[in-house]
One Martini backbone bead per residue (centre of mass of N, CA, C, O) as a GRO file, in nm:
protein
  138
    1MET     BB    1  -0.334   1.052  -1.924
    2THR     BB    2  -0.072   0.946  -1.751
    3ASP     BB    3   0.095   0.690  -1.665
    4ARG     BB    4   0.159   0.508  -1.382
    5THR     BB    5   0.444   0.346  -1.220
    6GLY     BB    6   0.574   0.011  -1.126
    7ARG     BB    7   0.799  -0.204  -0.915
    8CYS     BB    8   1.010  -0.428  -0.844
    9LEU     BB    9   1.332  -0.493  -0.783
   10CYS     BB   10   1.383  -0.675  -1.058
   11GLY     BB   11   1.122  -0.607  -1.274
   12ASP     BB   12   0.907  -0.827  -1.333
   13VAL     BB   13   0.702  -0.666  -1.166
   14ARG     BB   14   0.446  -0.471  -1.324
   15PHE     BB   15   0.277  -0.145  -1.326
   16SER     BB   16  -0.029   0.041  -1.405
   17PHE     BB   17  -0.189   0.373  -1.384
   18ARG     BB   18  -0.496   0.573  -1.378
   19GLY     BB   19  -0.617   0.835  -1.247
   20PRO     BB   20  -0.783   0.857  -0.974
   21LEU     BB   21  -0.756   0.820  -0.644
   22ASN     BB   22  -0.890   0.708  -0.347
   23TRP     BB   23  -0.606   0.699  -0.184
   24GLN     BB   24  -0.350   0.807   0.071
   25GLY     BB   25  -0.137   0.607   0.299
   26HIS     BB   26  -0.060   0.497   0.627
   27CYS     BB   27   0.058   0.188   0.785
   28HIS     BB   28   0.081   0.028   1.136
   29CYS     BB   29   0.028  -0.257   1.122
   30GLU     BB   30   0.148  -0.561   1.198
   31SER     BB   31   0.107  -0.703   0.926
   32CYS     BB   32   0.254  -0.492   0.748
   33ARG     BB   33   0.520  -0.494   0.896
   34ARG     BB   34   0.586  -0.797   0.849
   35ALA     BB   35   0.559  -0.802   0.534
   36SER     BB   36   0.785  -0.546   0.502
   37SER     BB   37   1.002  -0.498   0.724
   38ALA     BB   38   0.859  -0.237   0.859
   39PRO     BB   39   0.727   0.019   1.059
   40MET     BB   40   0.584   0.092   0.783
   41THR     BB   41   0.333   0.165   0.534
   42SER     BB   42   0.255   0.262   0.189
   43PHE     BB   43  -0.050   0.357   0.020
   44LEU     BB   44  -0.256   0.312  -0.280
   45GLY     BB   45  -0.578   0.356  -0.410
   46VAL     BB   46  -0.700   0.163  -0.689
   47PRO     BB   47  -0.917   0.131  -0.924
   48ASP     BB   48  -1.073  -0.076  -1.089
   49GLY     BB   49  -0.977  -0.038  -1.437
   50GLN     BB   50  -0.693   0.154  -1.375
   51TRP     BB   51  -0.523  -0.116  -1.390
   52GLU     BB   52  -0.204  -0.304  -1.460
   53TRP     BB   53  -0.018  -0.559  -1.568
   54THR     BB   54   0.316  -0.530  -1.743
   55GLY     BB   55   0.425  -0.785  -1.633
   56LYS     BB   56   0.444  -0.999  -1.423
   57THR     BB   57   0.267  -1.191  -1.224
   58PRO     BB   58   0.198  -1.215  -0.914
   59ALA     BB   59   0.208  -1.348  -0.624
   60THR     BB   60   0.008  -1.516  -0.364
   61TYR     BB   61  -0.084  -1.429  -0.020
   62GLU     BB   62  -0.281  -1.549   0.245
   63SER     BB   63  -0.267  -1.387   0.552
   64SER     BB   64  -0.584  -1.385   0.564
   65PRO     BB   65  -0.899  -1.385   0.556
   66GLY     BB   66  -0.944  -1.188   0.264
   67VAL     BB   67  -0.618  -1.160   0.237
   68ARG     BB   68  -0.389  -1.022  -0.013
   69ARG     BB   69  -0.049  -1.071  -0.104
   70LEU     BB   70   0.163  -0.920  -0.344
   71PHE     BB   71   0.445  -1.077  -0.516
   72CYS     BB   72   0.756  -1.154  -0.610
   73PRO     BB   73   0.886  -1.467  -0.700
   74ARG     BB   74   1.190  -1.375  -0.722
   75CYS     BB   75   1.248  -1.121  -0.496
   76GLY     BB   76   0.981  -1.060  -0.285
   77SER     BB   77   0.835  -0.811  -0.345
   78GLN     BB   78   0.610  -0.601  -0.243
   79VAL     BB   79   0.317  -0.457  -0.437
   80ALA     BB   80   0.036  -0.566  -0.303
   81TYR     BB   81  -0.315  -0.525  -0.193
   82GLU     BB   82  -0.594  -0.736  -0.094
   83ALA     BB   83  -0.951  -0.703   0.004
   84ASP     BB   84  -1.274  -0.774   0.072
   85GLN     BB   85  -1.319  -0.490   0.232
   86PHE     BB   86  -1.200  -0.370  -0.070
   87PRO     BB   87  -1.383  -0.331  -0.310
   88GLY     BB   88  -1.260  -0.220  -0.628
   89GLU     BB   89  -0.949  -0.246  -0.519
   90ILE     BB   90  -0.604  -0.156  -0.504
   91HIS     BB   91  -0.290  -0.180  -0.319
   92PHE     BB   92  -0.012   0.008  -0.351
   93TYR     BB   93   0.312   0.047  -0.300
   94ALA     BB   94   0.474   0.345  -0.290
   95ALA     BB   95   0.781   0.235  -0.309
   96THR     BB   96   0.723   0.111  -0.616
   97LEU     BB   97   0.740   0.364  -0.750
   98ASP     BB   98   0.899   0.541  -1.000
   99GLN     BB   99   0.751   0.808  -0.849
  100PRO     BB  100   0.741   0.855  -0.516
  101GLU     BB  101   0.706   1.175  -0.498
  102ALA     BB  102   0.387   1.158  -0.578
  103PHE     BB  103   0.326   1.090  -0.304
  104ALA     BB  104   0.015   1.187  -0.099
  105PRO     BB  105  -0.050   1.175   0.203
  106THR     BB  106  -0.355   1.191   0.448
  107PHE     BB  107  -0.280   0.942   0.652
  108HIS     BB  108  -0.318   0.731   0.948
  109VAL     BB  109  -0.325   0.387   1.027
  110PHE     BB  110  -0.296   0.212   1.309
  111ALA     BB  111  -0.158   0.398   1.536
  112ALA     BB  112  -0.190   0.206   1.790
  113GLU     BB  113   0.048   0.006   1.643
  114ALA     BB  114   0.283   0.170   1.668
  115VAL     BB  115   0.599   0.214   1.699
  116SER     BB  116   0.778   0.384   1.947
  117TRP     BB  117   1.058   0.455   1.767
  118LEU     BB  118   0.873   0.611   1.564
  119GLU     BB  119   0.914   0.932   1.426
  120ILE     BB  120   0.652   1.160   1.330
  121ASP     BB  121   0.650   1.481   1.136
  122ASP     BB  122   0.317   1.537   1.112
  123ASP     BB  123  -0.038   1.652   1.040
  124LEU     BB  124  -0.171   1.395   1.013
  125PRO     BB  125  -0.410   1.192   1.057
  126ARG     BB  126  -0.481   0.963   1.337
  127TYR     BB  127  -0.585   0.633   1.346
  128SER     BB  128  -0.639   0.365   1.542
  129GLY     BB  129  -0.745   0.241   1.278
  130MET     BB  130  -0.939   0.273   1.062
  131LEU     BB  131  -1.111   0.451   0.886
  132GLY     BB  132  -1.337   0.605   1.128
  133THR     BB  133  -1.191   0.587   1.362
  134PRO     BB  134  -1.052   0.707   1.611
  135LYS     BB  135  -0.870   0.970   1.682
  136ILE     BB  136  -0.551   1.062   1.804
  137SER     BB  137  -0.477   1.278   1.575
  138GLY     BB  138  -0.525   1.571   1.353
   0.00000   0.00000   0.00000
């Protein structure tokens, strides 16, 4: 299987991964919005052991207890997310992929926190919080 790759804006922080993904989805939580300065963000969950840093290692910011956001220390691009509540995987930002068109989301989480002015026209399930919380639609 061919490696899939991604990078930050300046190209210093690079990563690759292979194999099946754990999941692909969109997050609307306030924390992700503020970290990315965007109305929502999109992630893919990659199992540990299936990915590696191929450029410089990112810097880490602990945004809340047990939650780490990884970013390029040179250009500031967010590249990944790790959390104690998701052991055994890393979450890469879909927009950092070298081939972002390969991203195939299957859900929205924290839809209850979505900004009111962002209109999304898809039929993906929308969960009020994390996966497994009540669905809002879909």
